[in-house]
Short mmCIF file of C-alpha atoms in Angstrom, two decimals:
data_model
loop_
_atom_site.label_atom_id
_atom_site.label_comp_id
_atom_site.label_asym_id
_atom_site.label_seq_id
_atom_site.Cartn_x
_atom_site.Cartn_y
_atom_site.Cartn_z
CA UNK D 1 47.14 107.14 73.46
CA UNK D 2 44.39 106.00 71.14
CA UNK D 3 42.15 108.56 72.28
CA UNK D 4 44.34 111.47 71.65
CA UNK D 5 43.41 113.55 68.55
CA UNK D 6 47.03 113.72 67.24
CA UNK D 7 48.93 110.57 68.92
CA UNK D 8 52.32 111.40 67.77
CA UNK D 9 54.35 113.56 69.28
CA UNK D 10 55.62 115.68 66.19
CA UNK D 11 52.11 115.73 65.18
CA UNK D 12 51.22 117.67 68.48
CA UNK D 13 54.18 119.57 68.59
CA UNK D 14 53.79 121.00 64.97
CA UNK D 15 50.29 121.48 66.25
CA UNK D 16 51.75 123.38 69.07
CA UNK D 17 53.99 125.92 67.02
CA UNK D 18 50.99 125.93 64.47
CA UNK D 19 48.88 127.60 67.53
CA UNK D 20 51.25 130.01 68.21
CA UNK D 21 52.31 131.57 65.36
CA UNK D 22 48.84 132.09 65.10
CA UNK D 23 48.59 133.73 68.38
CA UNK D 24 51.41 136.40 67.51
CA UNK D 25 49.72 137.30 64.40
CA UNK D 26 46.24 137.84 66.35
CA UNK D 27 48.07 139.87 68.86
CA UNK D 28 50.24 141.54 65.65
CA UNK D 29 47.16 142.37 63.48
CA UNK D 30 45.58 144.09 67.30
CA UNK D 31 48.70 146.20 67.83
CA UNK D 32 48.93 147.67 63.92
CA UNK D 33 45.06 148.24 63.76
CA UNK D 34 44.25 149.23 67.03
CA UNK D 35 45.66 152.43 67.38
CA UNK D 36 44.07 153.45 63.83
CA UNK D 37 40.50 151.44 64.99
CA UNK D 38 40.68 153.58 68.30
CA UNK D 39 41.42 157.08 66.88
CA UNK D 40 38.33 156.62 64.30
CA UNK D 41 36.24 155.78 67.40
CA UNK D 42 37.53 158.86 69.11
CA UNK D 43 36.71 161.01 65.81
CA UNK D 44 33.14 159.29 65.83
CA UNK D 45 32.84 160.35 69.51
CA UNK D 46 34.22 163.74 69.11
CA UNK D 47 31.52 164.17 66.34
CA UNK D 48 28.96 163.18 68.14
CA UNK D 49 29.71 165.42 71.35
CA UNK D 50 29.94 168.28 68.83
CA UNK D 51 26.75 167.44 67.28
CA UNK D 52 25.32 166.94 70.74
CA UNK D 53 27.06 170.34 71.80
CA UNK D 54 25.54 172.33 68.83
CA UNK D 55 21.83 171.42 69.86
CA UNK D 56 22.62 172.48 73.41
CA UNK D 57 24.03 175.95 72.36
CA UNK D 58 20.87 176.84 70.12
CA UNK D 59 18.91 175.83 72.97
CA UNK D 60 20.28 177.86 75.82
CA UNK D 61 23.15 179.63 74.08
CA UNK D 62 22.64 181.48 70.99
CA UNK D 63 20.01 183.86 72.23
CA UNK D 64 23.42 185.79 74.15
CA UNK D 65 26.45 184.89 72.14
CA UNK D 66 24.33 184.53 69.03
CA UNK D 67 23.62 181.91 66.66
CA UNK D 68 26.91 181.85 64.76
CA UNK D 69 28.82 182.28 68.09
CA UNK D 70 30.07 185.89 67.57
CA UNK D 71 28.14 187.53 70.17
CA UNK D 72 25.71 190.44 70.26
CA UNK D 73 24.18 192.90 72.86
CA UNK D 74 23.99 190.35 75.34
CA UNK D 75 27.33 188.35 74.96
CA UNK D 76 30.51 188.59 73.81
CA UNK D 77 31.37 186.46 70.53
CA UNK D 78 32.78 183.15 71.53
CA UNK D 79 33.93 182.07 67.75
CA UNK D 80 36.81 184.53 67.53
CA UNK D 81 39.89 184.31 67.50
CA UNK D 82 40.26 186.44 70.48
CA UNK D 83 38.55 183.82 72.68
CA UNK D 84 41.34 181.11 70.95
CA UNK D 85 44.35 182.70 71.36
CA UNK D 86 45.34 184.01 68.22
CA UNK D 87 47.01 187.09 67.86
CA UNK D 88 47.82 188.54 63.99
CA UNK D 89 50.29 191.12 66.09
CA UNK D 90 52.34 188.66 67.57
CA UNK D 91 55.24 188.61 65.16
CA UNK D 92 55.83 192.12 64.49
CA UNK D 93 54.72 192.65 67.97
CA UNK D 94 57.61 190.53 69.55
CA UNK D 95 60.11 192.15 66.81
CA UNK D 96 59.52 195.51 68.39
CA UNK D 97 59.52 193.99 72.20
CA UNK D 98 63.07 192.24 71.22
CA UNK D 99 64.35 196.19 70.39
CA UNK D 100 62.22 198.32 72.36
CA UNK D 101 63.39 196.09 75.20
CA UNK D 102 67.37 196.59 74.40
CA UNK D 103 67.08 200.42 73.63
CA UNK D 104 65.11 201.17 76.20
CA UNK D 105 66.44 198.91 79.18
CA UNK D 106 69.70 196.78 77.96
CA UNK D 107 71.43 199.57 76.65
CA UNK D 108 70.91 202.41 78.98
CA UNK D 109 71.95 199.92 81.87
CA UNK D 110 75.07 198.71 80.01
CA UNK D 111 75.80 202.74 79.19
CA UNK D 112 75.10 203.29 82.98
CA UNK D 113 77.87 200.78 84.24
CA UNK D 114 80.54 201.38 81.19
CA UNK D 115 80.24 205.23 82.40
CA UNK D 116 80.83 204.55 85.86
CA UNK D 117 83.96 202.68 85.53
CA UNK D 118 85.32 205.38 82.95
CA UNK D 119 84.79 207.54 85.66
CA UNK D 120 86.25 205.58 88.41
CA UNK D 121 89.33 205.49 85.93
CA UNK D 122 89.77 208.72 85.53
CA UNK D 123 89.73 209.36 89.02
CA UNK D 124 92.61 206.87 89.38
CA UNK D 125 94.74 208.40 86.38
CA UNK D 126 94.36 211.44 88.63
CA UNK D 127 95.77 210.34 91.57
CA UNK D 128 99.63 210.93 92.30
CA UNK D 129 102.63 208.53 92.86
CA UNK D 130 100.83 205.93 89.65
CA UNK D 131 103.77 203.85 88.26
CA UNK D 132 103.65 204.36 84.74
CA UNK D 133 102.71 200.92 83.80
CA UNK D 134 99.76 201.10 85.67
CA UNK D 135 99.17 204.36 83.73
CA UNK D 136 99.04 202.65 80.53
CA UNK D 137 97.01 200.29 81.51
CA UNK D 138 94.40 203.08 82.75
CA UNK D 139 94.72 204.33 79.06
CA UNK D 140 94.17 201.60 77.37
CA UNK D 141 91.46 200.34 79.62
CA UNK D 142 89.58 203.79 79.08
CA UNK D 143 89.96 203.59 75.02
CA UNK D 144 88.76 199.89 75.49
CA UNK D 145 85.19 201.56 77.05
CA UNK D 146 85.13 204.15 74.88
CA UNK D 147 84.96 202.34 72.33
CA UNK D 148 82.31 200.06 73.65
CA UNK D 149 80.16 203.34 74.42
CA UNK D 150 80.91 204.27 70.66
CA UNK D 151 79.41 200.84 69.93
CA UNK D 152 76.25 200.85 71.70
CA UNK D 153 75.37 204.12 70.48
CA UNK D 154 75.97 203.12 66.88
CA UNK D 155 73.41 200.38 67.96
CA UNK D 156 71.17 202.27 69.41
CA UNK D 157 71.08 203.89 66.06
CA UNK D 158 70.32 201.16 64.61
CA UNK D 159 67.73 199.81 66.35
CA UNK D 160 65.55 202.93 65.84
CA UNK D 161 66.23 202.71 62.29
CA UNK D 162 65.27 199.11 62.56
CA UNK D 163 61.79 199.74 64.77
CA UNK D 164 60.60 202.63 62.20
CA UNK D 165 58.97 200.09 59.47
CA UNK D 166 58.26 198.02 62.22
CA UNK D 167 55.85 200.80 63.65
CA UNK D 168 54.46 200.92 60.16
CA UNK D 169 53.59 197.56 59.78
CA UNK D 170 52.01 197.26 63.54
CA UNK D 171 49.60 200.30 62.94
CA UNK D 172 48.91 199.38 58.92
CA UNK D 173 47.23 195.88 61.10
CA UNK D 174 46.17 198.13 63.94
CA UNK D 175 44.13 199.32 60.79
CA UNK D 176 42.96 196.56 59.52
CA UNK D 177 41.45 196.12 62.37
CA UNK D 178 39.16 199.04 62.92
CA UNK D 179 35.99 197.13 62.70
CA UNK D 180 36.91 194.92 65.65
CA UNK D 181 38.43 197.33 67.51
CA UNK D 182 35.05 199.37 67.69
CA UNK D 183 33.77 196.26 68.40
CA UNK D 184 35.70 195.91 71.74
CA UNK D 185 38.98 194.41 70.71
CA UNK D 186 41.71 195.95 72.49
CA UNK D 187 39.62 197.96 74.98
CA UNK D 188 42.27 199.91 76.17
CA UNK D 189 44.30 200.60 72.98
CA UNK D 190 44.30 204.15 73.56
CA UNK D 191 44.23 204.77 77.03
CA UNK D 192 47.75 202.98 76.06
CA UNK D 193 48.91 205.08 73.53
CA UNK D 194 48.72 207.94 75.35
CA UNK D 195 50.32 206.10 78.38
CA UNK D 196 53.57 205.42 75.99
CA UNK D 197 53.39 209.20 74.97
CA UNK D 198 53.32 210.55 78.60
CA UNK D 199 56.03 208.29 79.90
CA UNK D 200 57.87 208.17 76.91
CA UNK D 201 57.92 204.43 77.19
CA UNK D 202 56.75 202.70 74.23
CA UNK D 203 56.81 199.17 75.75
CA UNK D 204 53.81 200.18 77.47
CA UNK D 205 51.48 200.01 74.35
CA UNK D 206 54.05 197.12 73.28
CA UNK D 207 53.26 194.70 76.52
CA UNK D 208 49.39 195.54 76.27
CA UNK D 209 49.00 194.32 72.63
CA UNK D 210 51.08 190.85 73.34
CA UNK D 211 48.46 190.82 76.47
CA UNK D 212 44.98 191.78 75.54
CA UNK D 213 44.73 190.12 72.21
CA UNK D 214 44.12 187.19 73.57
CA UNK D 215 41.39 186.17 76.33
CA UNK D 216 42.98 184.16 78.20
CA UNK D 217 46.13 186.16 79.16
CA UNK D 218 43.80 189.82 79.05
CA UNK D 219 42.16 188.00 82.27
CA UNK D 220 45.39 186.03 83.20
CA UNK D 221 43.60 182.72 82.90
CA UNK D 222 46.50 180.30 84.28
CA UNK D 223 45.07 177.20 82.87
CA UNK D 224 43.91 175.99 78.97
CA UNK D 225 40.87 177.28 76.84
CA UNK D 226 39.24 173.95 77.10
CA UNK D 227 39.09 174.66 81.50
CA UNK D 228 38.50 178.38 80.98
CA UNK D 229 35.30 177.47 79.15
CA UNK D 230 34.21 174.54 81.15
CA UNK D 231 34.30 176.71 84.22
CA UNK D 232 32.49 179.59 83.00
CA UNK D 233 29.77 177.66 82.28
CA UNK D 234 29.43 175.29 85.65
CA UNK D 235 30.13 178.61 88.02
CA UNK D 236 28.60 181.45 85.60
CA UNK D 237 30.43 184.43 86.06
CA UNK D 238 29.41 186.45 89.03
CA UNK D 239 29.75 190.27 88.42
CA UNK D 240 29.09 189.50 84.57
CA UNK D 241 25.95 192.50 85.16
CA UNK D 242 28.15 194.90 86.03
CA UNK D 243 29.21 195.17 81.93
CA UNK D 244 26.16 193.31 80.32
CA UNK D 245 22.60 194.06 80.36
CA UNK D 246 21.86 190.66 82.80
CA UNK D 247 24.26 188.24 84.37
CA UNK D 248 26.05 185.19 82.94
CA UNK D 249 24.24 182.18 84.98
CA UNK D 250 25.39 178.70 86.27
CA UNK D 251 24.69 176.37 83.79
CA UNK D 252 25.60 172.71 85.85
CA UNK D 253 23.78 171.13 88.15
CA UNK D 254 26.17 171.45 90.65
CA UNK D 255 26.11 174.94 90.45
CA UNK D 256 22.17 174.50 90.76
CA UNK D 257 21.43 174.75 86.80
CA UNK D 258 20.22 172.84 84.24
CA UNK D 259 23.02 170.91 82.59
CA UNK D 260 24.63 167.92 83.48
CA UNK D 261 28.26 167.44 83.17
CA UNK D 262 28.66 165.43 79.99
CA UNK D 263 25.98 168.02 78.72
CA UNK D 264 28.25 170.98 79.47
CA UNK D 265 31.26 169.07 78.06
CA UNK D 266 29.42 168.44 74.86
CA UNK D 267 28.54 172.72 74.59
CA UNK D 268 32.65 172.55 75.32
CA UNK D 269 33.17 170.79 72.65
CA UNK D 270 31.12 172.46 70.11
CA UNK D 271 32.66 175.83 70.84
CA UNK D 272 36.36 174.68 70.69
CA UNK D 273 35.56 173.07 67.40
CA UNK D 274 35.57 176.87 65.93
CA UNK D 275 39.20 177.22 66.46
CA UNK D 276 40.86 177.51 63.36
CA UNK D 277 44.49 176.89 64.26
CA UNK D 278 46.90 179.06 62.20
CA UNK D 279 43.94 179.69 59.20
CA UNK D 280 42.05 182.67 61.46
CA UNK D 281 42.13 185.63 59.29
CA UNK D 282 41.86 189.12 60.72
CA UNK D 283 38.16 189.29 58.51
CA UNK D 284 37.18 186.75 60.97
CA UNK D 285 38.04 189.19 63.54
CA UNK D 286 36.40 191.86 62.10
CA UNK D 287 33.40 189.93 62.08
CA UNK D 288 32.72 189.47 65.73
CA UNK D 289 29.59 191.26 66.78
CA UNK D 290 31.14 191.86 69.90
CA UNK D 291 33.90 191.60 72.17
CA UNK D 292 34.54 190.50 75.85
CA UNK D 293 33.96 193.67 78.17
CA UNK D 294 36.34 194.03 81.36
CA UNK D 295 35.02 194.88 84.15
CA UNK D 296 35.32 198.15 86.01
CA UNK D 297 35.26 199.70 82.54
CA UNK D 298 38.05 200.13 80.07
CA UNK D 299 40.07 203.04 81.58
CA UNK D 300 41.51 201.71 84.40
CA UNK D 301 39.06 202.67 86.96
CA UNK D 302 40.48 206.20 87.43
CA UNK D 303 37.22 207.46 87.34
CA UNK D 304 36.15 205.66 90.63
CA UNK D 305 39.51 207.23 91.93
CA UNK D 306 38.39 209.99 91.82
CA UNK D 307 34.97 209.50 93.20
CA UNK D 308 36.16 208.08 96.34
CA UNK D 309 38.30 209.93 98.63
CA UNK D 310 41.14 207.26 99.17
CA UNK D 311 43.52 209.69 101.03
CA UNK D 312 41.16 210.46 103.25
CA UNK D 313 40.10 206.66 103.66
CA UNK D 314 43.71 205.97 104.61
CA UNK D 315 43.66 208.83 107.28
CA UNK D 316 41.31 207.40 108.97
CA UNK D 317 43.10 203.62 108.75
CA UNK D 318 46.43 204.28 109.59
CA UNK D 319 44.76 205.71 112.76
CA UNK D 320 43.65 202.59 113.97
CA UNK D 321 45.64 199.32 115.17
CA UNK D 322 45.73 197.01 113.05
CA UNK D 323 45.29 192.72 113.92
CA UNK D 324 46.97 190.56 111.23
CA UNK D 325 45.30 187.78 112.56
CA UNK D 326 42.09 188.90 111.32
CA UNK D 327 43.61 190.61 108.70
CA UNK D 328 44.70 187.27 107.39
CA UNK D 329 41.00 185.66 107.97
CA UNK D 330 39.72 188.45 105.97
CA UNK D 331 41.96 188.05 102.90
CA UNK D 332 40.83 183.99 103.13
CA UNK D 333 37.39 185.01 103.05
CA UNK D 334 36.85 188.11 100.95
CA UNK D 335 38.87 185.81 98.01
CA UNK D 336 42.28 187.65 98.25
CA UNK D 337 44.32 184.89 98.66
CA UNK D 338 42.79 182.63 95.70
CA UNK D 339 44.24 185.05 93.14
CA UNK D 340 47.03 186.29 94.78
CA UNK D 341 49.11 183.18 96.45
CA UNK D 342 51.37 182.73 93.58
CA UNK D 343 50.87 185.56 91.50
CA UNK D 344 49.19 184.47 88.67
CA UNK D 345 46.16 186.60 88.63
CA UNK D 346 47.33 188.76 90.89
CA UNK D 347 50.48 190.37 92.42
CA UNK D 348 51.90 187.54 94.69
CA UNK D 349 50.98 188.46 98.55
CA UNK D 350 54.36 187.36 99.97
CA UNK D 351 56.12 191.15 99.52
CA UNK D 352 53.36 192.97 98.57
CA UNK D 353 54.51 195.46 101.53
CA UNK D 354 58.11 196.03 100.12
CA UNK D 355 57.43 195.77 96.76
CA UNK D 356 54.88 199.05 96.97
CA UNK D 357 57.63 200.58 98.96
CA UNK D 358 60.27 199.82 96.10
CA UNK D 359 58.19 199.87 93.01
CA UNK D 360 55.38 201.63 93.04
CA UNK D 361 55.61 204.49 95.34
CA UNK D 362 58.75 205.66 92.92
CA UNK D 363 55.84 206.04 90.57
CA UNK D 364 53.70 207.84 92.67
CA UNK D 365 54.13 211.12 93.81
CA UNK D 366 53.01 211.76 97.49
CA UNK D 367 51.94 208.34 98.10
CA UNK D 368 52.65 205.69 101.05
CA UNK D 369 52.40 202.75 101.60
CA UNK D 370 49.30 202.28 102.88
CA UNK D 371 47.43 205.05 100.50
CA UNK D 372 48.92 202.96 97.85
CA UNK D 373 47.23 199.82 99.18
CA UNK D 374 44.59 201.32 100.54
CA UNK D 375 43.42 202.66 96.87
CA UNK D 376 44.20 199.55 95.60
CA UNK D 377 41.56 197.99 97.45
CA UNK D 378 39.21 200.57 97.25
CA UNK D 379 39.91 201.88 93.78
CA UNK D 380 41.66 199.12 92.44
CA UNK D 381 41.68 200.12 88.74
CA UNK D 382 43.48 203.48 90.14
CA UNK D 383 46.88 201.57 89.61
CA UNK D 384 47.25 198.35 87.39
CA UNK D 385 50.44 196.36 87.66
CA UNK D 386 52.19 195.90 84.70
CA UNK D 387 51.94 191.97 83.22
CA UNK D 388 48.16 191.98 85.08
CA UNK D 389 44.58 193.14 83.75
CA UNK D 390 42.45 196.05 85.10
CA UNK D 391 38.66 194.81 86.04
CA UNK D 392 39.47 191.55 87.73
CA UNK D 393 39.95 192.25 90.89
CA UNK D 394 36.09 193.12 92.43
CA UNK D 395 35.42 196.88 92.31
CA UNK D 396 33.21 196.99 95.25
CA UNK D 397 34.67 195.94 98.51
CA UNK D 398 33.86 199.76 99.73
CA UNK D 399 31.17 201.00 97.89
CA UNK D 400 29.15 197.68 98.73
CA UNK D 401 30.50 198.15 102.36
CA UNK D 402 32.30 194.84 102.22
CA UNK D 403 35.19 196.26 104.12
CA UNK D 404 34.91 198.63 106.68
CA UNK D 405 37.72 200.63 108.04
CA UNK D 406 39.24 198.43 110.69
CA UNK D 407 38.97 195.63 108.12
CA UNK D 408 41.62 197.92 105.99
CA UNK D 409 44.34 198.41 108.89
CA UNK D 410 43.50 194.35 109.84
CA UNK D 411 43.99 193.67 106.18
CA UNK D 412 47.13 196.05 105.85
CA UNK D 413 48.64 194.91 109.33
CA UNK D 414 48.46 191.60 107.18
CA UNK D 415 50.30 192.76 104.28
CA UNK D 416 53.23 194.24 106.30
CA UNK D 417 53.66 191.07 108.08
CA UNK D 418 54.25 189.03 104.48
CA UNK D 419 57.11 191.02 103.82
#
């Protein structure tokens, strides 16, 4: 016991509780400072990646998209607030949906079913032998839906009276806007105009401005910015010559370019350090140099349409049998089924067959089924699904002789057996 440092015992045992209070405020002091110690190294990192990021996109960037990142000739601008996702139509935009979408659709459904039942009871009133109770109840039941058809025209009233300054205020920012707009912002702004005009459906030009003004939904990008840009630049963007004088090359290594991957997540990072959150202003807009092109042009591809005989196409396919076996193998390999399993680039495959039957050929006078698919392989601009973006889908599977005409009724015998 001599040799012990403290011999008593409450020396050692005050020692003891000595050492661990200690402890707990080490541990303490870690768990209230490391948080704040950890998010300043994050910052320092983050700043250094963008640093790192802003060297790389002089280097190999900037000639395209140009120095300030708002694109040129060659590019389109990447520090707009297209490319982030923020759209200065959005509220007055989603006003109008809201009462577009009830006068247009709620109402005239509700109408449709109010008016059948007054109908139906006045073809009971009419009939003989009624007990006079049941009469009354007839009555009463009729005033009770006239008077609900009263209402909903009084609101439908309304709701054009309520959409008029609403208009306004849409087309005074529509004006605003003019610079970007000849820039390429809204590419299809008045092919959709007149679209609303000829059907008489507003919500046409309503549901392409809450879609094309921003990137990501104008090319129905299912992910986040940070992936959309990450992949653009490991893959490039095949087809990118088709609207820009020269293509838009892999930049990684495993694509066979130059970059490695902390070197393409720095570039990342230095272009998603533009974004402005809620602060973009429509003069930042204004002062892109240039916006993203779509492929296949901006009017919808009617043009090619017309160039290429599609009835006469389909002639000639419906002629032949048709193997969904290979039809299947051929939607595998061509890239079908990557954007159109689950519908989020594309219309879903599983009832493409009796949803062209249903929906679209209602729309299109002298059509079947197979023309309709058959041009929308072909000449798929010709018809552009509401909710999804013209120019993503490749234009050249004929022209290029990618598909032949068996490959159409293997392709088609496909479809039909998805439902």
């Amino acid at each position: 016991m001599d040799r012990l440092i403290i011999p008593n015992i409450e020396g050692r045992i005050l020692l003891g509780i000595t050492m661990f209070v200690s402890i707990m405020v080490l541990v303490g002091w870690v768990a209230i400072n490391e948080p704040g110690r950890m998010a300043a190294f994050e910052e320092q990192h983050t700043a250094r990646a963008i640093e790192r990021g802003a060297e790389l996109f002089a280097a190999n960037c900037s000639s395209c998209h140009g120095k300030d990142g708002r694109g040129g000739p060659q590019a389109p601008g990447l520090n707009s607030p297209h490319l982030f996702g923020h759209d200065f139509l959005a509220t007055v935009n989603g006003e109008i949906g809201s009462r577009e979408r009830e006068l247009l659709q709620d109402i005239p459904v509700s109408i449709t079913e109010l008016q059948a039942q007054r109908d139906d009871l006045f073809t009971e009133i009419g009939q003989e032998g009624l007990s006079d109770t049941r009469r009354e109840e007839i009555v009463a039941q009729i005033s009770e839906v006239d008077s609900q058809l009263e209402t909903l025209t009084v609101r439908q009233t309304t709701l054009q009276d309520e959409l008029a300054p609403l208009y306004d205020e849409r087309e005074t920012l529509l004006s605003q806007m003019e610079p970007a707009i000849a820039a390429g912002y809204l590419p299809r702004l008045e092919e959709k105009r007149q679209e609303a005009i000829d059907t008489d459906n507003p919500l046409v030009l309503t549901n392409y401005l809450a879609q094309d003004t921003s990137r990501l939904t104008q090319v129905s990008w299912g992910s986040d910015l940070p992936s959309y840009i990450t992949t653009t630049l490991i893959h490039g963007r095949p087809g990118s010559a088709e609207v820009w004088p020269g293509p838009m090359v892999a930049w990684s290594q495993r694509a066979g370019g130059p970059l490695r991957d902390d070197q393409i997540s720095d570039i990342v990072s230095y272009i998603q350090n533009w974004d402005k959150g809620d602060n973009w202003t429509i003069g930042d807009l204004n002062s892109v140099g240039q916006f993203a092109k779509l492929h296949g042009g901006t009017t919808g591809g009617g043009d090619m349409a017309a160039e290429i005989d599609t009835a006469a196409i389909t002639d000639s396919v419906v002629a032949l049998e048709g193997d969904a076996a290979n039809g299947e193998a051929l939607y595998i390999s061509l890239g079908c089924s990557g954007c159109h399993n689950g519908g989020v680039v594309g219309p879903a495959t599983t009832g493409t067959w009796s949803r062209a039957i249903s929906e679209r050929l209602p729309n299109l006078d002298g059509y079947t089924v197979e023309h309709y698919l058959v041009e929308s392989i072909v000449a798929p601009n010709a018809y552009v699904v509401d909710g999804y973006s013209a120019g993503v889908m490749p234009q050249d599977f004929w022209t290029s002789g990618r598909v032949s005409e068996q490959d159409l009724a293997d392709i088609l015998a496909y479809l039909e057996s998805q439902g």
